[in-house]
Amino acid sequence: MTAGPGTTTATTTAPTGRSGEQPAIEGRSLSKVYGLSDRQAARALASDDPAAAVSAAGGYLGASDVSFSIGKGEMFVVMGLSGSGKSTVLRMVNRLNEPTAGELLIDGEDITRVSDARLREIRNNDIGMVFQHFSLFPHRTVRDNAAYGLKVRGVGRAERRDRAEAALARVGLGDRGDKMPHELSGGMRQRVGLARALAVDPPILLMDEPFSALDPLIRRDMQDLLLELQAEDRRTTVFVTHDLNEAMRIGDQVMVMRQGRVVQCAPGAEIVAHPADDYVSEFVADVDRARVLTAYDLLRPAKLVFSADDRPDEALRRLGDNEAQGAFVVGADERLLGVVTDAALLGAANRGDQDLTGAVTQDFHTVEPTAHIGDFMHRAGRQVVPVTVVDERGRLRGVVPRATILSTLSTAPLAEREADERLEVAVSA
Ligand SMILES: Nc1ncnc2c1ncn2[C@@H]1O[C@H](COP(=O)(O)OP(=O)(O)O)[C@@H](O)[C@H]1O
Ligand SMILES: [Mg+2]
């Protein structure tokens, strides 16, 4: 277990987006006690076992010692089962939920200490919110619904209309402004909710399970839309979900919660590769690893790497010693020149070649470190060298052996089946 106070919850595991930059949002040892007076809560939190003390006093510890750090422009996902404290944490960011203890800093300003007037200002100017049920007004047009956030902020009529239209266009509803909500499908109504937040254009967006009520295909569309918007806006976003696949797809960082505590906070791929405990492992078991893990996550050093001016007979001997059929050849600048096979080396040796340049072929595929397993696993086992990972400057970074792909996917039952099918296709092709 690593969920003790100040271990995985520490800000050290939650790097800011860019080094040295002040986080956009920072939570420091946030706790939330429900159902007790401030004094009772404070006493319970000060005890050795706050959760037990709170419950003995008749309250409930909704969030316990939660710390995190969110960089500017980051998509920060809070994930966990129902009741794990996700909404509790999210709503502390704009103090819809008053923290019982701890600090919440927005651009360095501790909003747990600001005046009511300042809080209103922050909520109005800096933070937008999107909920699971967008609660559109049924008797107002789509445009008026999208403009609602602007209206409550006192924006004039003409500007409201323009900004609402622009936001609707961004979510693919540019021609639906005059419709009424009931004329739209469920997915489209959620787009109106998103447009409402976008129209205000806040630097921070809080989203509480916004897509959880949608069916899977529409949900995926909405995730794609959010990713598109995020690529353009780079808006600091806190996104709550109970779905790990969704978390992996959209999150730059994922904070996994359990019983009010942070269990792990890391980029999605790291969580899949190194789950902090059994709770996270169970979540991860359902994830489609092929879509989450990248070549970089599975990278191994290449075993046989020759230099272009090695001798063919010597290279052939080393190939034999390693029971390999092929190897990589790199140039003086470390760039990958290609591969050599045993047959090509034999030919070069028989010709009396003094180096490997005449034996090198380009008959293999390379992938970038950021490629997902699902995009290259069908190539595994189809060439004399393993899946070959090359950086943007053409240098050999390492390999992903087929066995590594299989063992990685085999711990995820769903992905395994898919992997087997795709590898079969690849091998029989
Ligand atoms: N206003 C409240 N009063 C009492 N208990 C609450 C309140 N809000 C949430 N809780 C409790 O706190 C825990 C965490 O709730 P919540 O943050 O809503 O979880 P999640 O969003 O992960 O489903 C739950 O057990 C819930 O019952
Ligand atoms: Mg919730």
Coordinates of C-alpha atoms and ligand atoms in Angstrom, one line a residue:
M1 CA 0.0 0.0 0.0
T2 CA 1.3 3.4 -0.9
A3 CA -1.8 5.4 0.1
G4 CA -0.5 6.6 3.4
P5 CA -0.5 10.3 4.2
G6 CA 2.0 12.3 2.2
T7 CA 3.3 9.4 0.1
T8 CA 1.6 9.1 -3.3
T9 CA -0.5 12.2 -2.5
A10 CA 2.6 14.3 -2.4
T11 CA 3.0 17.0 -5.0
T12 CA 6.3 15.4 -6.0
T13 CA 4.3 12.8 -7.9
A14 CA 2.2 15.4 -9.6
P15 CA 4.6 17.4 -11.8
T16 CA 3.5 20.7 -13.2
G17 CA 3.0 20.9 -16.9
R18 CA 6.2 22.8 -17.6
S19 CA 9.1 22.8 -15.3
G20 CA 9.4 25.7 -13.0
E21 CA 6.1 27.2 -13.9
Q22 CA 3.6 28.0 -11.2
P23 CA 0.8 25.5 -11.2
A24 CA -2.6 26.7 -12.4
I25 CA -4.3 24.8 -9.6
E26 CA -2.7 23.3 -6.5
G27 CA -4.4 21.4 -3.8
R28 CA -2.5 21.0 -0.5
S29 CA -3.6 18.4 2.0
L30 CA -7.2 19.1 1.3
S31 CA -9.8 17.3 3.5
K32 CA -13.5 17.5 3.6
V33 CA -15.6 16.3 6.5
Y34 CA -19.3 16.0 6.1
G35 CA -21.8 16.1 8.9
L36 CA -19.7 17.5 11.7
S37 CA -19.3 21.0 13.2
D38 CA -16.1 22.8 12.3
R39 CA -14.7 22.1 15.8
Q40 CA -15.6 18.5 15.8
A41 CA -14.2 18.1 12.3
A42 CA -10.9 19.8 13.3
R43 CA -10.5 17.6 16.3
A44 CA -11.2 14.5 14.3
L45 CA -8.8 15.4 11.6
A46 CA -6.0 16.1 14.1
S47 CA -6.2 12.5 15.4
D48 CA -4.0 9.7 14.3
D49 CA -6.7 8.0 12.3
P50 CA -8.9 10.8 11.0
A51 CA -11.3 8.5 9.0
A52 CA -12.1 6.5 12.2
A53 CA -12.3 9.6 14.4
V54 CA -14.7 11.3 11.9
S55 CA -16.9 8.3 11.6
A56 CA -16.9 7.7 15.4
A57 CA -18.2 11.3 15.8
G58 CA -21.0 10.6 13.3
G59 CA -19.5 12.3 10.3
Y60 CA -18.1 11.2 7.0
L61 CA -14.6 11.9 5.6
G62 CA -15.3 12.7 1.9
A63 CA -11.7 13.7 1.1
S64 CA -8.6 13.1 3.1
D65 CA -5.2 14.7 2.8
V66 CA -5.6 15.2 -1.0
S67 CA -2.7 17.0 -2.7
F68 CA -2.2 17.7 -6.4
S69 CA -0.7 20.1 -8.8
I70 CA -2.1 21.0 -12.2
G71 CA -0.1 22.7 -14.8
K72 CA -1.5 25.5 -17.0
G73 CA -3.3 24.0 -20.0
E74 CA -3.3 20.5 -18.5
M75 CA -6.1 18.0 -18.7
F76 CA -6.2 16.6 -15.2
V77 CA -8.5 13.6 -14.7
V78 CA -9.8 12.6 -11.3
M79 CA -10.8 8.9 -11.4
G80 CA -12.3 6.4 -9.0
L81 CA -15.4 4.4 -8.2
S82 CA -18.6 6.0 -7.2
G83 CA -18.3 7.5 -3.7
S84 CA -14.5 7.7 -3.8
G85 CA -14.6 11.5 -3.4
K86 CA -14.1 12.8 -6.9
S87 CA -16.9 15.3 -6.9
T88 CA -15.9 16.3 -3.4
V89 CA -12.4 17.2 -4.6
L90 CA -13.6 18.9 -7.8
R91 CA -16.1 21.1 -6.0
M92 CA -13.4 22.3 -3.6
V93 CA -11.6 23.9 -6.6
N94 CA -14.3 26.6 -6.8
R95 CA -15.4 26.2 -3.2
L96 CA -18.8 25.0 -4.1
N97 CA -17.6 22.6 -1.5
E98 CA -15.9 24.4 1.4
P99 CA -12.6 22.5 2.3
T100 CA -12.6 21.5 6.0
A101 CA -8.8 21.7 6.0
G102 CA -6.0 22.4 3.5
E103 CA -5.3 25.0 0.9
L104 CA -6.5 25.4 -2.7
L105 CA -4.3 27.7 -4.8
I106 CA -5.3 29.1 -8.1
D107 CA -2.4 30.8 -9.8
G108 CA -0.8 31.0 -6.4
E109 CA -3.8 32.6 -4.6
D110 CA -5.2 30.5 -1.8
I111 CA -8.9 30.7 -2.5
T112 CA -9.9 29.2 0.9
R113 CA -8.9 32.6 2.4
V114 CA -10.3 35.1 -0.1
S115 CA -13.3 37.3 0.6
D116 CA -16.7 36.5 -0.7
A117 CA -16.5 39.3 -3.3
R118 CA -13.2 38.0 -4.5
L119 CA -14.5 34.4 -4.6
R120 CA -17.5 35.6 -6.8
E121 CA -15.0 37.3 -9.1
I122 CA -12.9 34.1 -9.4
R123 CA -16.0 32.0 -10.1
N124 CA -17.3 34.4 -12.7
N125 CA -14.0 35.1 -14.5
D126 CA -11.8 32.1 -14.0
I127 CA -13.8 29.0 -13.6
G128 CA -16.4 27.3 -15.8
M129 CA -18.3 24.1 -14.9
V130 CA -19.9 21.3 -16.8
F131 CA -22.0 18.7 -15.1
Q132 CA -23.3 15.3 -16.1
H133 CA -26.7 16.7 -16.5
F134 CA -26.4 19.9 -18.3
S135 CA -29.7 21.1 -17.1
L136 CA -30.7 23.1 -20.1
F137 CA -33.7 25.4 -19.9
P138 CA -36.4 23.6 -21.9
H139 CA -38.2 26.7 -23.0
R140 CA -35.2 28.6 -24.2
T141 CA -33.6 28.2 -27.6
V142 CA -30.3 26.4 -27.9
R143 CA -28.6 29.8 -28.5
D144 CA -30.1 31.3 -25.3
N145 CA -29.0 28.2 -23.4
A146 CA -25.5 28.5 -24.8
A147 CA -25.5 32.2 -23.9
Y148 CA -26.7 31.7 -20.4
G149 CA -23.4 31.9 -18.7
L150 CA -22.7 35.2 -20.4
K151 CA -26.1 36.6 -19.4
V152 CA -25.5 36.0 -15.7
R153 CA -22.2 37.7 -16.1
G154 CA -23.9 40.8 -17.5
V155 CA -22.6 40.6 -21.0
G156 CA -24.6 42.7 -23.5
R157 CA -27.1 41.1 -25.8
A158 CA -25.3 41.4 -29.2
E159 CA -22.0 40.1 -27.8
R160 CA -23.9 37.3 -26.1
R161 CA -25.4 36.3 -29.3
D162 CA -22.1 36.4 -31.2
R163 CA -20.2 34.4 -28.6
A164 CA -22.9 31.8 -28.2
E165 CA -23.0 31.3 -31.9
A166 CA -19.2 31.0 -32.1
A167 CA -19.3 28.4 -29.2
L168 CA -22.1 26.5 -30.9
A169 CA -20.1 26.4 -34.1
R170 CA -17.2 25.0 -32.2
V171 CA -19.2 22.1 -30.9
G172 CA -20.7 21.3 -34.3
L173 CA -24.1 23.0 -33.6
G174 CA -23.6 26.1 -35.7
D175 CA -27.0 25.7 -37.5
R176 CA -29.0 24.7 -34.4
G177 CA -29.2 28.0 -32.5
D178 CA -32.9 28.5 -33.1
K179 CA -33.9 24.9 -32.1
M180 CA -35.3 24.0 -28.7
P181 CA -33.5 21.5 -26.5
H182 CA -36.1 18.8 -26.9
E183 CA -35.5 18.9 -30.7
L184 CA -31.9 17.7 -30.1
S185 CA -30.6 14.2 -29.3
G186 CA -29.0 13.5 -26.0
G187 CA -25.5 13.8 -27.3
M188 CA -26.3 17.2 -29.0
R189 CA -27.8 18.5 -25.8
Q190 CA -24.5 17.7 -24.0
R191 CA -22.8 19.7 -26.8
V192 CA -25.0 22.7 -25.8
G193 CA -23.8 22.3 -22.3
L194 CA -20.2 22.4 -23.5
A195 CA -20.9 25.4 -25.7
R196 CA -22.3 27.2 -22.6
A197 CA -19.0 26.8 -20.8
L198 CA -17.0 27.6 -24.0
A199 CA -18.9 30.8 -24.6
V200 CA -17.7 32.2 -21.3
D201 CA -14.2 31.1 -22.2
P202 CA -12.9 30.6 -18.7
P203 CA -9.2 29.8 -18.1
I204 CA -10.2 26.8 -15.9
L205 CA -12.9 24.3 -16.7
L206 CA -14.3 21.8 -14.2
M207 CA -16.1 18.9 -15.7
D208 CA -18.0 16.4 -13.4
E209 CA -18.7 13.2 -15.3
P210 CA -20.0 15.2 -18.3
F211 CA -20.2 12.2 -20.6
S212 CA -21.1 9.4 -18.2
A213 CA -24.8 9.4 -19.1
L214 CA -24.1 9.0 -22.8
D215 CA -24.0 5.7 -24.7
P216 CA -20.5 4.5 -25.7
L217 CA -20.4 5.7 -29.3
I218 CA -21.6 9.2 -28.6
R219 CA -19.4 9.3 -25.6
R220 CA -16.4 8.6 -27.8
D221 CA -17.5 11.4 -30.1
M222 CA -17.7 13.8 -27.2
Q223 CA -14.2 12.7 -26.0
D224 CA -12.9 13.4 -29.5
L225 CA -14.6 16.8 -29.5
L226 CA -13.1 17.6 -26.2
L227 CA -9.6 16.5 -27.3
E228 CA -10.0 18.7 -30.4
L229 CA -11.1 21.7 -28.4
Q230 CA -8.3 21.1 -25.9
A231 CA -5.7 20.9 -28.7
E232 CA -6.7 24.4 -29.7
D233 CA -7.5 26.0 -26.3
R234 CA -5.0 24.3 -24.0
R235 CA -7.4 25.1 -21.2
T236 CA -6.6 24.0 -17.6
T237 CA -9.3 21.3 -17.1
V238 CA -10.2 19.1 -14.2
F239 CA -12.3 16.2 -15.5
V240 CA -14.0 13.7 -13.3
T241 CA -14.8 10.2 -14.5
H242 CA -15.3 6.7 -13.2
D243 CA -14.2 5.2 -16.5
L244 CA -10.5 4.4 -16.8
N245 CA -10.6 4.1 -20.6
E246 CA -12.0 7.6 -20.7
A247 CA -9.4 8.8 -18.2
M248 CA -6.6 7.3 -20.3
R249 CA -7.9 8.8 -23.6
I250 CA -8.2 12.3 -22.5
G251 CA -6.0 12.8 -19.4
D252 CA -2.5 14.3 -19.3
Q253 CA -2.4 13.2 -15.7
V254 CA -4.8 10.8 -13.9
M255 CA -5.4 11.0 -10.1
V256 CA -6.9 7.8 -8.9
M257 CA -9.0 8.1 -5.7
R258 CA -10.3 5.6 -3.3
Q259 CA -12.3 6.3 -0.1
G260 CA -11.4 10.0 -0.2
R261 CA -7.7 9.4 -0.6
V262 CA -5.3 9.7 -3.6
V263 CA -4.0 6.3 -4.4
Q264 CA -1.9 7.3 -7.4
C265 CA -1.4 10.3 -9.5
A266 CA 0.5 9.9 -12.8
P267 CA 0.2 10.0 -16.6
G268 CA -2.2 7.3 -17.7
A269 CA 0.4 5.1 -19.3
E270 CA 2.4 5.0 -16.1
I271 CA -0.6 4.0 -14.1
V272 CA -1.3 1.1 -16.5
A273 CA 2.3 0.0 -16.5
H274 CA 2.9 0.4 -12.8
P275 CA -0.4 0.4 -10.8
A276 CA 0.3 1.5 -7.2
D277 CA -1.8 -1.1 -5.6
D278 CA -4.5 -3.8 -6.1
Y279 CA -7.3 -1.3 -6.3
V280 CA -5.6 0.4 -9.3
S281 CA -4.6 -2.9 -10.8
E282 CA -8.3 -3.9 -10.8
F283 CA -9.2 -0.8 -12.7
V284 CA -6.3 -1.3 -15.0
A285 CA -7.3 -4.9 -15.8
D286 CA -10.3 -3.5 -17.8
V287 CA -8.3 -1.1 -19.8
D288 CA -7.4 -1.6 -23.4
R289 CA -3.6 -1.4 -23.0
A290 CA -3.0 -1.5 -26.7
R291 CA -4.6 2.0 -26.9
V292 CA -2.9 3.4 -23.8
L293 CA 0.7 2.1 -23.7
T294 CA 3.2 3.4 -26.2
A295 CA 6.4 1.9 -27.7
Y296 CA 8.3 4.0 -25.2
D297 CA 6.6 2.2 -22.3
L298 CA 7.7 -1.2 -23.6
L299 CA 11.1 -0.2 -24.8
R300 CA 14.0 -2.6 -24.5
P301 CA 17.6 -2.0 -25.5
A302 CA 18.5 -3.5 -28.9
K303 CA 20.8 -6.4 -28.4
L304 CA 22.7 -6.6 -31.6
V305 CA 23.8 -3.3 -33.0
F306 CA 26.6 -3.1 -35.6
S307 CA 28.6 -0.2 -36.8
A308 CA 28.6 0.5 -40.5
D309 CA 32.4 -0.2 -40.6
D310 CA 32.2 -3.6 -38.9
R311 CA 33.5 -6.5 -41.0
P312 CA 30.8 -8.8 -42.5
D313 CA 32.4 -12.1 -41.4
E314 CA 32.8 -10.8 -37.8
A315 CA 29.2 -9.6 -37.8
L316 CA 27.9 -13.0 -39.1
R317 CA 29.8 -14.8 -36.3
R318 CA 28.2 -12.5 -33.7
L319 CA 24.8 -13.1 -35.2
G320 CA 25.4 -16.8 -34.8
D321 CA 26.6 -16.4 -31.2
N322 CA 23.3 -14.7 -30.4
E323 CA 21.1 -17.1 -32.4
A324 CA 19.8 -14.1 -34.3
Q325 CA 18.8 -13.7 -37.9
G326 CA 19.2 -10.0 -38.2
A327 CA 20.8 -7.0 -36.5
F328 CA 20.8 -3.2 -36.7
V329 CA 23.5 -1.1 -38.3
V330 CA 24.1 2.4 -37.2
G331 CA 26.3 5.1 -38.6
A332 CA 28.8 7.3 -36.9
D333 CA 26.1 9.9 -36.0
E334 CA 24.1 7.1 -34.2
R335 CA 21.5 7.3 -36.9
L336 CA 20.0 3.9 -37.8
L337 CA 21.2 3.0 -41.3
G338 CA 19.1 -0.2 -41.6
V339 CA 19.3 -3.9 -40.8
V340 CA 21.5 -6.8 -42.0
T341 CA 20.3 -10.4 -42.3
D342 CA 22.5 -13.4 -41.9
A343 CA 22.1 -14.1 -45.7
A344 CA 23.1 -10.6 -46.6
L345 CA 26.1 -10.8 -44.3
L346 CA 27.2 -14.1 -45.9
G347 CA 26.9 -12.6 -49.4
A348 CA 29.0 -9.6 -48.3
A349 CA 31.6 -11.8 -46.7
N350 CA 31.8 -14.0 -49.8
R351 CA 32.3 -10.9 -51.9
G352 CA 35.1 -9.8 -49.7
D353 CA 33.4 -6.6 -48.5
Q354 CA 35.4 -4.8 -45.8
D355 CA 32.4 -3.2 -44.1
L356 CA 28.6 -3.6 -43.8
T357 CA 27.4 -0.9 -46.1
G358 CA 26.8 -3.3 -49.0
A359 CA 24.7 -5.6 -46.9
V360 CA 22.4 -3.1 -45.2
T361 CA 18.7 -3.2 -46.3
Q362 CA 15.8 -0.9 -45.5
D363 CA 13.3 -3.8 -45.5
F364 CA 11.8 -3.2 -42.0
H365 CA 9.5 -0.8 -40.3
T366 CA 10.3 1.7 -37.6
V367 CA 7.9 3.4 -35.1
E368 CA 8.2 6.5 -33.0
P369 CA 8.4 6.2 -29.2
T370 CA 4.9 7.8 -29.0
A371 CA 3.3 5.1 -31.2
H372 CA 0.6 3.1 -29.4
I373 CA 0.9 -0.7 -29.2
G374 CA -2.3 -1.1 -31.1
D375 CA -0.8 0.7 -34.0
F376 CA 2.2 -1.5 -34.5
M377 CA 1.6 -4.9 -32.8
H378 CA 0.6 -6.4 -36.1
R379 CA 4.1 -5.9 -37.3
A380 CA 5.7 -7.9 -34.4
G381 CA 7.3 -11.1 -35.6
R382 CA 7.1 -10.2 -39.3
Q383 CA 10.7 -9.0 -39.8
V384 CA 14.2 -10.2 -38.8
V385 CA 14.4 -7.6 -36.1
P386 CA 11.8 -6.7 -33.4
V387 CA 9.6 -3.7 -33.7
T388 CA 12.1 -0.9 -34.1
V389 CA 11.8 2.4 -32.2
V390 CA 13.5 5.4 -33.7
D391 CA 13.4 8.9 -32.4
E392 CA 12.7 12.0 -34.5
R393 CA 16.3 12.4 -35.4
G394 CA 16.5 8.9 -36.8
R395 CA 18.5 7.4 -34.0
L396 CA 17.8 3.9 -32.7
R397 CA 16.1 4.1 -29.3
G398 CA 15.5 0.4 -28.8
V399 CA 13.1 -2.4 -29.7
V400 CA 9.8 -3.8 -28.6
P401 CA 10.0 -7.6 -28.7
R402 CA 6.9 -9.5 -29.6
A403 CA 7.0 -11.4 -26.4
T404 CA 6.9 -8.2 -24.5
I405 CA 3.8 -7.1 -26.4
L406 CA 2.1 -10.4 -25.7
S407 CA 3.0 -10.4 -22.0
T408 CA 1.9 -6.8 -21.6
L409 CA -1.5 -7.4 -23.2
S410 CA -2.1 -10.8 -21.6
T411 CA -2.9 -9.3 -18.2
A412 CA -5.8 -7.5 -19.8
P413 CA -8.4 -10.1 -20.9
L414 CA -10.1 -8.0 -23.5
A415 CA -7.0 -6.7 -25.1
E416 CA -5.4 -10.1 -25.2
R417 CA -8.2 -11.5 -27.3
E418 CA -7.9 -8.6 -29.7
A419 CA -4.1 -8.9 -29.7
D420 CA -4.2 -12.6 -30.6
E421 CA -6.6 -12.0 -33.4
R422 CA -4.5 -9.2 -34.8
L423 CA -1.3 -11.1 -34.5
E424 CA -2.8 -14.2 -36.2
V425 CA -3.8 -12.0 -39.1
A426 CA -0.3 -10.6 -39.2
V427 CA 1.4 -14.0 -39.1
S428 CA -0.8 -15.6 -41.6
A429 CA -0.7 -12.7 -44.0
Ligands
LIG1 N1 -23.2 16.7 1.2 C1 -22.8 15.5 1.7 N2 -23.1 15.1 2.9 C2 -22.7 14.0 3.4 N3 -21.9 13.1 2.7 C3 -21.6 13.4 1.5 C4 -22.0 14.6 0.9 N4 -21.5 14.7 -0.4 C5 -20.8 13.5 -0.5 N5 -20.9 12.8 0.6 C6 -20.2 11.5 0.7 O1 -18.8 11.6 0.5 C7 -18.4 10.5 -0.3 C8 -17.7 11.0 -1.6 O2 -18.7 11.5 -2.4 P1 -18.4 12.1 -3.8 O3 -17.3 13.1 -3.7 O4 -19.7 12.6 -4.4 O5 -17.9 10.8 -4.6 P2 -17.8 10.6 -6.2 O6 -18.0 11.9 -6.9 O7 -16.5 10.0 -6.3 O8 -18.9 9.6 -6.5 C9 -19.6 9.6 -0.6 O9 -19.5 8.5 0.3 C10 -20.8 10.5 -0.3 O10 -21.8 9.7 0.2
MG2 MG -19.5 12.4 -8.3

